[in-house]
Short mmCIF file of C-alpha atoms in Angstrom, two decimals:
data_model
loop_
_atom_site.label_atom_id
_atom_site.label_comp_id
_atom_site.label_asym_id
_atom_site.label_seq_id
_atom_site.Cartn_x
_atom_site.Cartn_y
_atom_site.Cartn_z
CA MET A 111 102.58 45.49 -43.28
CA CYS A 112 102.31 48.18 -45.61
CA ASN A 113 101.94 48.83 -49.52
CA THR A 114 104.51 51.02 -50.15
CA CYS A 115 108.15 49.88 -49.40
CA GLY A 116 107.49 46.42 -49.66
CA CYS A 117 108.04 45.53 -47.21
CA ASN A 118 104.71 42.48 -47.89
CA ILE A 119 107.76 40.47 -49.39
CA THR A 120 109.61 39.35 -46.09
CA PRO A 121 112.46 36.94 -46.59
CA GLY A 122 110.02 33.99 -45.81
CA ASN A 123 107.51 34.66 -47.94
CA ARG A 124 110.22 35.29 -50.69
CA THR A 125 110.62 32.53 -52.65
CA HIS A 126 106.55 32.33 -53.28
CA ALA A 127 106.99 35.80 -55.34
CA TYR A 128 109.70 33.93 -57.54
CA LYS A 129 107.39 31.78 -61.12
CA PRO A 130 110.72 31.12 -63.30
CA VAL A 131 109.42 30.57 -66.37
CA ASN A 132 111.06 29.95 -69.38
CA GLY A 133 114.14 32.64 -68.24
CA VAL A 134 110.64 34.78 -67.67
CA THR A 135 110.53 35.34 -63.58
CA ALA A 136 107.30 37.58 -62.25
CA VAL A 137 108.29 39.12 -59.13
CA SER A 138 104.92 40.13 -57.30
CA VAL A 139 105.75 44.22 -56.20
CA LEU A 140 102.77 45.08 -54.34
CA GLN A 141 104.15 48.57 -54.09
CA ASN A 142 102.53 51.89 -54.66
CA LEU A 143 103.58 53.64 -57.96
CA LEU A 144 105.05 56.76 -55.62
CA ALA A 145 106.26 54.89 -52.97
CA LYS A 146 109.59 56.71 -53.46
CA ASN A 147 107.78 60.47 -53.26
CA ASP A 148 105.62 58.96 -50.22
CA ASP A 149 109.43 58.07 -48.83
CA GLN A 150 110.33 61.56 -49.40
CA ALA A 151 107.32 62.56 -47.62
CA ALA A 152 107.56 60.50 -44.30
CA HIS A 153 111.04 61.63 -44.13
CA ASN A 154 109.79 65.28 -44.86
CA ARG A 155 107.06 64.94 -41.91
CA ARG A 156 109.51 63.56 -39.31
CA HIS A 157 111.32 66.80 -40.02
CA PHE A 158 108.53 69.03 -39.52
CA ASP A 159 107.80 66.80 -36.42
CA GLN A 160 111.25 66.90 -35.17
CA HIS A 161 110.64 70.54 -35.22
CA GLN A 162 107.31 70.66 -33.72
CA VAL A 163 105.87 72.56 -37.09
CA LEU A 164 102.35 71.95 -38.54
CA ALA A 165 102.62 71.75 -42.07
CA ILE A 166 99.62 72.80 -44.42
CA ASN A 167 99.19 71.84 -47.93
CA PHE A 168 96.55 74.33 -49.52
CA MET A 169 95.25 73.11 -52.62
CA SER A 170 93.34 74.89 -55.19
CA SER A 171 92.50 76.00 -58.95
CA PRO A 172 94.71 79.67 -60.26
CA GLY A 173 93.38 82.64 -58.69
CA SER A 174 91.21 81.00 -55.90
CA GLY A 175 92.79 83.13 -53.49
CA LYS A 176 95.61 81.11 -51.61
CA THR A 177 98.39 83.86 -51.11
CA ALA A 178 95.70 86.02 -50.14
CA LEU A 179 94.06 83.62 -48.13
CA LEU A 180 97.56 83.01 -46.24
CA GLU A 181 98.25 87.22 -45.94
CA ALA A 182 95.89 87.58 -43.94
CA SER A 183 96.36 84.20 -41.67
CA ILE A 184 99.51 86.01 -41.33
CA ASP A 185 97.80 89.80 -40.00
CA ALA A 186 95.60 87.80 -38.03
CA LEU A 187 98.35 85.45 -36.34
CA LYS A 188 101.73 87.25 -36.06
CA ASN A 189 101.76 87.47 -32.83
CA GLU A 190 100.23 84.69 -31.58
CA PHE A 191 102.71 81.78 -33.48
CA ARG A 192 105.61 82.31 -35.77
CA ILE A 193 104.43 81.43 -39.93
CA GLY A 194 106.38 79.93 -42.80
CA VAL A 195 105.55 79.68 -46.13
CA ILE A 196 106.82 77.25 -49.15
CA GLU A 197 105.40 79.18 -52.18
CA GLY A 198 104.74 76.62 -55.56
CA ASP A 199 104.28 78.30 -58.91
CA LEU A 200 105.53 77.48 -62.43
CA GLU A 201 107.57 80.25 -62.14
CA THR A 202 108.14 84.14 -60.63
CA GLU A 203 108.95 85.09 -57.09
CA ASN A 204 105.75 87.34 -57.01
CA ASP A 205 104.02 85.00 -53.86
CA ALA A 206 107.15 84.62 -51.81
CA GLU A 207 107.63 88.76 -52.54
CA ARG A 208 103.83 89.30 -50.77
CA ILE A 209 104.82 86.86 -48.09
CA ARG A 210 108.20 88.41 -47.14
CA ALA A 211 106.73 91.83 -47.15
CA LYS A 212 104.20 90.83 -43.90
CA GLY A 213 107.51 89.52 -42.63
CA VAL A 214 107.04 85.64 -42.50
CA PRO A 215 109.82 83.23 -44.13
CA ALA A 216 108.39 82.59 -47.69
CA HIS A 217 110.74 80.52 -50.04
CA GLN A 218 109.22 80.25 -53.69
CA ILE A 219 109.80 77.03 -55.88
CA THR A 220 109.54 77.43 -59.12
CA THR A 221 108.29 74.47 -61.14
CA GLY A 222 108.68 75.60 -64.22
CA SER A 223 105.81 73.59 -66.29
CA ALA A 224 105.44 70.91 -63.71
CA CYS A 225 101.83 70.91 -62.50
CA HIS A 226 102.10 69.36 -58.92
CA LEU A 227 104.54 70.21 -56.23
CA ASP A 228 105.88 66.89 -54.94
CA ALA A 229 107.94 65.22 -51.70
CA HIS A 230 111.02 66.08 -53.00
CA MET A 231 111.02 69.77 -54.60
CA VAL A 232 109.45 70.16 -50.28
CA HIS A 233 112.46 68.28 -49.53
CA ASP A 234 115.29 70.87 -51.56
CA ALA A 235 113.25 73.53 -50.27
CA LEU A 236 113.63 73.02 -46.89
CA HIS A 237 117.74 73.05 -47.07
CA HIS A 238 117.18 76.40 -47.61
CA PHE A 239 113.95 77.20 -44.85
CA PRO A 240 114.76 77.62 -41.29
CA LEU A 241 112.16 74.89 -39.45
CA ALA A 242 113.81 76.11 -36.41
CA GLY A 243 111.58 78.10 -34.38
CA LEU A 244 107.97 77.76 -36.28
CA ASP A 245 104.77 77.04 -35.38
CA ILE A 246 102.93 76.61 -38.48
CA LEU A 247 104.47 76.00 -41.93
CA PHE A 248 102.17 76.47 -44.86
CA ILE A 249 103.03 74.93 -48.34
CA GLU A 250 100.89 76.63 -51.15
CA ASN A 251 100.44 74.42 -53.70
CA VAL A 252 101.07 74.83 -57.78
CA GLY A 253 96.88 76.18 -58.66
CA ASN A 254 95.48 72.79 -59.89
CA LEU A 255 92.65 71.20 -58.50
CA VAL A 256 93.50 67.81 -60.19
CA CYS A 257 97.77 67.01 -60.00
CA PRO A 258 98.60 68.10 -56.15
CA ALA A 259 96.27 65.72 -54.78
CA SER A 260 98.34 62.35 -55.84
CA PHE A 261 101.30 63.61 -54.03
CA ASP A 262 101.73 63.21 -50.49
CA LEU A 263 104.28 66.39 -49.74
CA GLY A 264 105.04 65.15 -46.19
CA GLN A 265 101.83 67.64 -44.55
CA HIS A 266 99.66 66.74 -41.81
CA ARG A 267 96.79 68.45 -42.89
CA ASN A 268 95.08 69.69 -46.79
CA VAL A 269 93.08 72.51 -46.97
CA THR A 270 91.72 73.24 -50.45
CA LEU A 271 90.04 76.28 -51.29
CA LEU A 272 87.14 76.75 -53.72
CA SER A 273 86.77 80.37 -54.68
CA VAL A 274 82.61 81.25 -55.37
CA THR A 275 83.38 82.38 -58.39
CA GLU A 276 84.92 78.76 -59.70
CA GLY A 277 80.92 77.29 -59.77
CA ASP A 278 79.67 75.00 -56.46
CA ASP A 279 79.71 72.10 -58.39
CA LYS A 280 83.71 71.55 -58.47
CA PRO A 281 83.57 68.98 -55.92
CA ALA A 282 81.77 66.82 -58.42
CA LYS A 283 83.94 67.67 -60.89
CA TYR A 284 87.32 67.34 -59.15
CA PRO A 285 85.93 64.65 -57.06
CA VAL A 286 90.20 63.22 -55.94
CA MET A 287 91.31 66.56 -55.14
CA PHE A 288 87.61 67.40 -53.11
CA ARG A 289 88.28 63.83 -51.11
CA ALA A 290 91.82 64.95 -50.41
CA ALA A 291 90.90 67.96 -48.39
CA ASP A 292 90.80 68.01 -44.07
CA ALA A 293 88.99 71.54 -44.94
CA VAL A 294 87.12 72.63 -47.30
CA LEU A 295 86.88 76.96 -48.05
CA LEU A 296 84.61 78.46 -49.71
CA THR A 297 86.88 82.10 -50.37
CA LYS A 298 85.25 85.62 -51.96
CA SER A 299 81.97 85.34 -49.98
CA ASP A 300 82.04 89.21 -50.27
CA LEU A 301 81.03 88.38 -54.10
CA LEU A 302 77.86 85.72 -53.42
CA GLN A 303 75.65 88.27 -52.96
CA VAL A 304 76.45 89.61 -56.82
CA LEU A 305 76.84 85.87 -57.63
CA ASP A 306 73.18 84.23 -57.92
CA ASP A 307 74.75 81.34 -59.28
CA PHE A 308 77.18 79.68 -56.24
CA ASP A 309 74.99 78.35 -53.79
CA PRO A 310 77.28 77.13 -50.16
CA GLU A 311 75.20 74.63 -49.07
CA ARG A 312 75.02 72.98 -52.51
CA ALA A 313 79.10 73.08 -52.44
CA GLU A 314 78.64 71.06 -49.43
CA SER A 315 76.31 68.92 -50.68
CA TYR A 316 78.99 67.59 -53.62
CA VAL A 317 81.93 67.69 -50.78
CA ARG A 318 79.38 65.31 -48.77
CA LYS A 319 78.87 63.25 -51.54
CA LEU A 320 82.35 62.38 -51.55
CA ALA A 321 81.77 60.68 -48.16
CA SER A 322 83.71 63.40 -46.25
CA THR A 323 83.43 64.33 -43.20
CA ALA A 324 85.84 67.95 -43.23
CA PRO A 325 84.31 70.98 -42.51
CA VAL A 326 83.65 73.50 -45.08
CA LEU A 327 83.99 77.26 -44.15
CA GLN A 328 83.02 80.37 -45.90
CA LEU A 329 85.52 83.16 -45.73
CA SER A 330 86.72 86.64 -47.66
CA ALA A 331 90.15 87.19 -46.65
CA ARG A 332 89.85 90.94 -48.77
CA LYS A 333 87.07 91.64 -46.50
CA GLY A 334 87.93 90.39 -43.29
CA LEU A 335 84.24 87.53 -43.42
CA GLY A 336 84.60 84.64 -41.71
CA MET A 337 88.17 84.69 -40.76
CA GLU A 338 87.41 83.71 -37.21
CA ALA A 339 85.78 79.99 -37.62
CA TRP A 340 89.55 79.26 -40.29
CA LEU A 341 91.52 80.93 -37.91
CA HIS A 342 90.39 78.49 -35.20
CA TRP A 343 90.39 75.49 -37.20
CA LEU A 344 94.23 76.21 -37.42
CA ARG A 345 94.96 77.03 -33.96
CA ASN A 346 92.42 73.34 -33.10
CA GLU A 347 94.84 71.47 -35.61
CA LEU A 348 97.86 72.98 -34.28
CA ALA A 349 96.40 72.26 -30.34
CA GLN A 350 95.79 68.52 -31.53
CA GLN A 351 99.47 67.81 -33.83
CA ARG A 352 101.17 69.62 -30.50
CA ALA A 353 99.11 66.51 -28.17
CA ARG A 354 99.91 64.14 -30.72
CA LEU A 355 103.96 65.07 -30.96
CA ALA A 356 103.83 64.87 -27.03
CA GLY A 357 102.27 60.72 -27.44
CA GLY A 358 104.72 60.12 -30.25
CA ALA A 359 102.08 60.19 -32.85
CA THR A 360 102.02 62.17 -35.82
CA ALA A 361 99.24 63.01 -38.16
CA ARG A 362 98.56 62.19 -41.76
CA PRO A 363 95.80 64.16 -44.16
CA LYS A 364 92.38 62.71 -43.40
CA VAL A 365 91.98 60.73 -46.88
CA GLN A 366 95.67 58.94 -46.99
CA PRO A 367 96.19 56.33 -43.96
CA GLU A 368 92.39 54.81 -44.33
CA GLY A 369 93.68 53.76 -48.37
CA VAL A 370 96.45 52.25 -46.46
CA ALA A 371 94.80 50.71 -44.22
CA LEU A 372 92.28 49.16 -46.11
CA HIS A 373 95.18 48.19 -48.70
CA ALA A 374 97.62 46.66 -45.80
CA MET B 90 99.06 65.67 -66.85
CA HIS B 91 100.96 63.93 -63.89
CA GLU B 92 101.10 60.88 -65.75
CA LEU B 93 104.57 61.33 -67.02
CA SER B 94 106.19 62.18 -63.58
CA VAL B 95 103.57 58.68 -62.19
CA CYS B 96 105.33 56.85 -64.98
CA GLN B 97 108.83 58.06 -64.35
CA ALA B 98 108.90 56.59 -60.55
CA LEU B 99 107.15 52.92 -61.84
CA ILE B 100 109.96 52.87 -64.41
CA ALA B 101 112.63 53.69 -61.49
CA GLN B 102 111.11 51.26 -59.42
CA VAL B 103 111.14 47.97 -62.14
CA GLU B 104 114.65 49.38 -62.31
CA GLN B 105 116.16 49.03 -59.14
CA ILE B 106 113.71 45.39 -59.44
CA ALA B 107 115.62 44.17 -62.42
CA ALA B 108 119.04 45.40 -61.00
CA GLN B 109 118.05 43.44 -57.58
CA HIS B 110 117.66 40.49 -59.40
CA ALA B 111 119.83 40.67 -62.58
CA ALA B 112 117.36 40.31 -64.96
CA GLN B 113 118.79 41.69 -68.34
CA GLY B 114 115.25 43.11 -69.23
CA VAL B 115 111.99 43.56 -68.19
CA LYS B 116 108.66 41.61 -70.19
CA SER B 117 105.47 42.89 -68.73
CA VAL B 118 104.74 45.71 -65.65
CA HIS B 119 101.28 44.44 -64.17
CA LEU B 120 99.53 48.02 -62.47
CA ARG B 121 96.13 47.80 -60.19
CA LEU B 122 94.72 51.02 -60.59
CA GLY B 123 91.45 52.18 -59.33
CA PRO B 124 88.92 56.12 -60.45
CA LEU B 125 89.91 57.89 -57.39
CA SER B 126 94.26 57.21 -57.72
CA GLY B 127 93.76 60.59 -59.94
CA VAL B 128 95.87 58.88 -62.68
CA GLU B 129 94.58 57.96 -65.94
CA PRO B 130 95.18 54.89 -67.39
CA GLN B 131 94.91 55.67 -71.41
CA LEU B 132 97.33 58.56 -70.46
CA LEU B 133 99.81 56.38 -68.23
CA GLN B 134 99.67 53.89 -71.12
CA ASP B 135 100.40 56.72 -73.85
CA ALA B 136 103.44 57.83 -70.94
CA TYR B 137 104.85 54.12 -71.08
CA PRO B 138 106.73 53.78 -73.75
CA MET B 139 108.81 57.17 -73.99
CA ALA B 140 109.04 56.40 -69.52
CA CYS B 141 110.51 53.72 -70.39
CA ALA B 142 112.90 54.32 -73.36
CA GLY B 143 116.29 53.59 -73.16
CA SER B 144 116.27 51.40 -69.66
CA VAL B 145 115.75 48.38 -68.53
CA ALA B 146 112.03 47.83 -69.41
CA ALA B 147 112.69 48.93 -72.83
CA GLY B 148 110.38 47.65 -74.42
CA SER B 149 108.12 45.73 -71.89
CA VAL B 150 104.18 45.45 -72.18
CA LEU B 151 102.16 47.91 -69.21
CA LEU B 152 99.10 45.62 -68.18
CA ILE B 153 96.47 48.20 -65.85
CA ASP B 154 93.43 46.19 -64.06
CA LEU B 155 91.08 48.46 -62.95
CA ALA B 156 90.07 48.28 -59.83
CA PRO B 157 86.32 48.74 -58.70
CA LEU B 158 84.77 51.64 -56.67
CA LYS B 159 83.52 49.84 -53.92
CA VAL B 160 82.62 51.75 -50.65
CA LYS B 161 81.91 50.54 -47.14
CA CYS B 162 79.43 52.37 -44.82
CA GLN B 163 80.00 53.56 -41.85
CA THR B 164 76.30 53.17 -40.23
CA CYS B 165 74.80 50.20 -41.72
CA GLY B 166 77.97 48.41 -43.05
CA ALA B 167 76.99 47.16 -46.01
CA GLU B 168 79.41 47.61 -48.77
CA THR B 169 78.14 49.23 -52.28
CA GLN B 170 79.53 50.12 -56.03
CA ALA B 171 79.74 53.61 -55.74
CA SER B 172 81.32 56.84 -58.70
CA PRO B 173 83.57 58.86 -57.57
CA ASN B 174 81.45 61.60 -57.20
CA ARG B 175 79.04 59.77 -55.28
CA LEU B 176 80.54 57.96 -52.49
CA LEU B 177 77.10 57.74 -50.39
CA CYS B 178 76.32 54.48 -49.28
CA GLY B 179 74.29 52.78 -52.13
CA GLN B 180 72.25 50.45 -49.30
CA CYS B 181 70.77 53.48 -46.76
CA GLY B 182 72.97 56.96 -48.45
CA ASP B 183 74.83 57.51 -45.60
CA TYR B 184 78.00 60.08 -46.79
CA HIS B 185 80.25 58.03 -43.64
CA THR B 186 81.79 55.81 -45.49
CA GLN B 187 85.15 54.43 -46.33
CA VAL B 188 86.16 53.77 -50.04
CA VAL B 189 87.29 49.97 -49.73
CA SER B 190 88.71 49.75 -53.74
CA GLY B 191 89.09 52.38 -55.96
CA ASP B 192 91.71 54.75 -55.24
CA GLU B 193 94.60 52.21 -55.24
CA MET B 194 97.62 53.16 -57.73
CA LEU B 195 99.54 49.91 -57.10
CA LEU B 196 102.56 48.25 -59.21
CA MET B 197 101.99 44.40 -58.27
CA SER B 198 104.53 42.63 -60.53
CA VAL B 199 107.05 42.67 -62.62
CA GLU B 200 107.91 40.37 -65.01
CA LEU B 201 111.60 39.59 -65.56
CA ILE B 202 113.59 38.22 -68.32
CA GLN B 203 116.69 36.59 -67.15
CA GLY B 204 119.90 35.64 -68.80
CA ALA B 205 121.28 31.75 -68.86
CA ALA B 206 119.99 30.44 -65.37
#
């Protein structure tokens, strides 16, 4: 039983859900407001699973280094895994071109004025994107610490970046976003030596206050610092996803099943 | 500012329900929102008349229940109130908690206007 598709209303209890009063009928629904998006996301996830692809959603504010980290990760992993990237931006093909320059397939979604990707946009992108043969698909969401957190795309894991130039209290200011993270990456860590107001421990303590057990890793994609821990996390996630698929199971970002299970 | 998209998704759901019941109109739409849902109730209220204009839900009232934010501690078992950026156990202070209420974004019920039954 779930709260997303209305399956909690059965032929047995359907009659109790309607209470006709003077031509007005009350219909009990109990659906998630984004049920349609969630159905599409579940479809996308099945699609990823059929192709044995691990899908990772990158979220952060604009300019925190999502594309730079993807470039560095591709450089580090291109002989090990086949990688694909779906890019989300309001305008321009710039990020997809940067990724293609690394020799991996990339598809750019331009959202116009939409502040986030949703499951339907990602599904449309998948029609232009061969999943066969890929190991990891990165979906780089629109740079925004608010809206992308509310839309399931069908990804298996969420990674949220926080660059050290942004301030260490961002997890306290944007709790919905940071609570959704399966891993938090403190990027541009090479700048910590010149930024005396960003304390990585304080940033992590704000993440813990959101009841998050996600790892908080420091790295600099540009200077190649701290990349091993991130690549280790990624390899481990891929191995776990493959083990789950072998057992006929899949994964959703940590924060979502919790909510679904508790509302059932 | 994704409240308009959320509102449009909501209206699509309401239209579907109204069509299933052959309703002539919609009197009210009842939601339950938590502070961790990522949706601002006031912005949703503001977007609602625009989103439902021209649909079967035009002129209906949007009613929003605010869900309290509560966490259950996995360490001590206590269920306590929390705030969006402080989801620690109110009893023992541990961060191994689960949100039991406060992240929902639910369409609870719809009041449909039927013709002569």
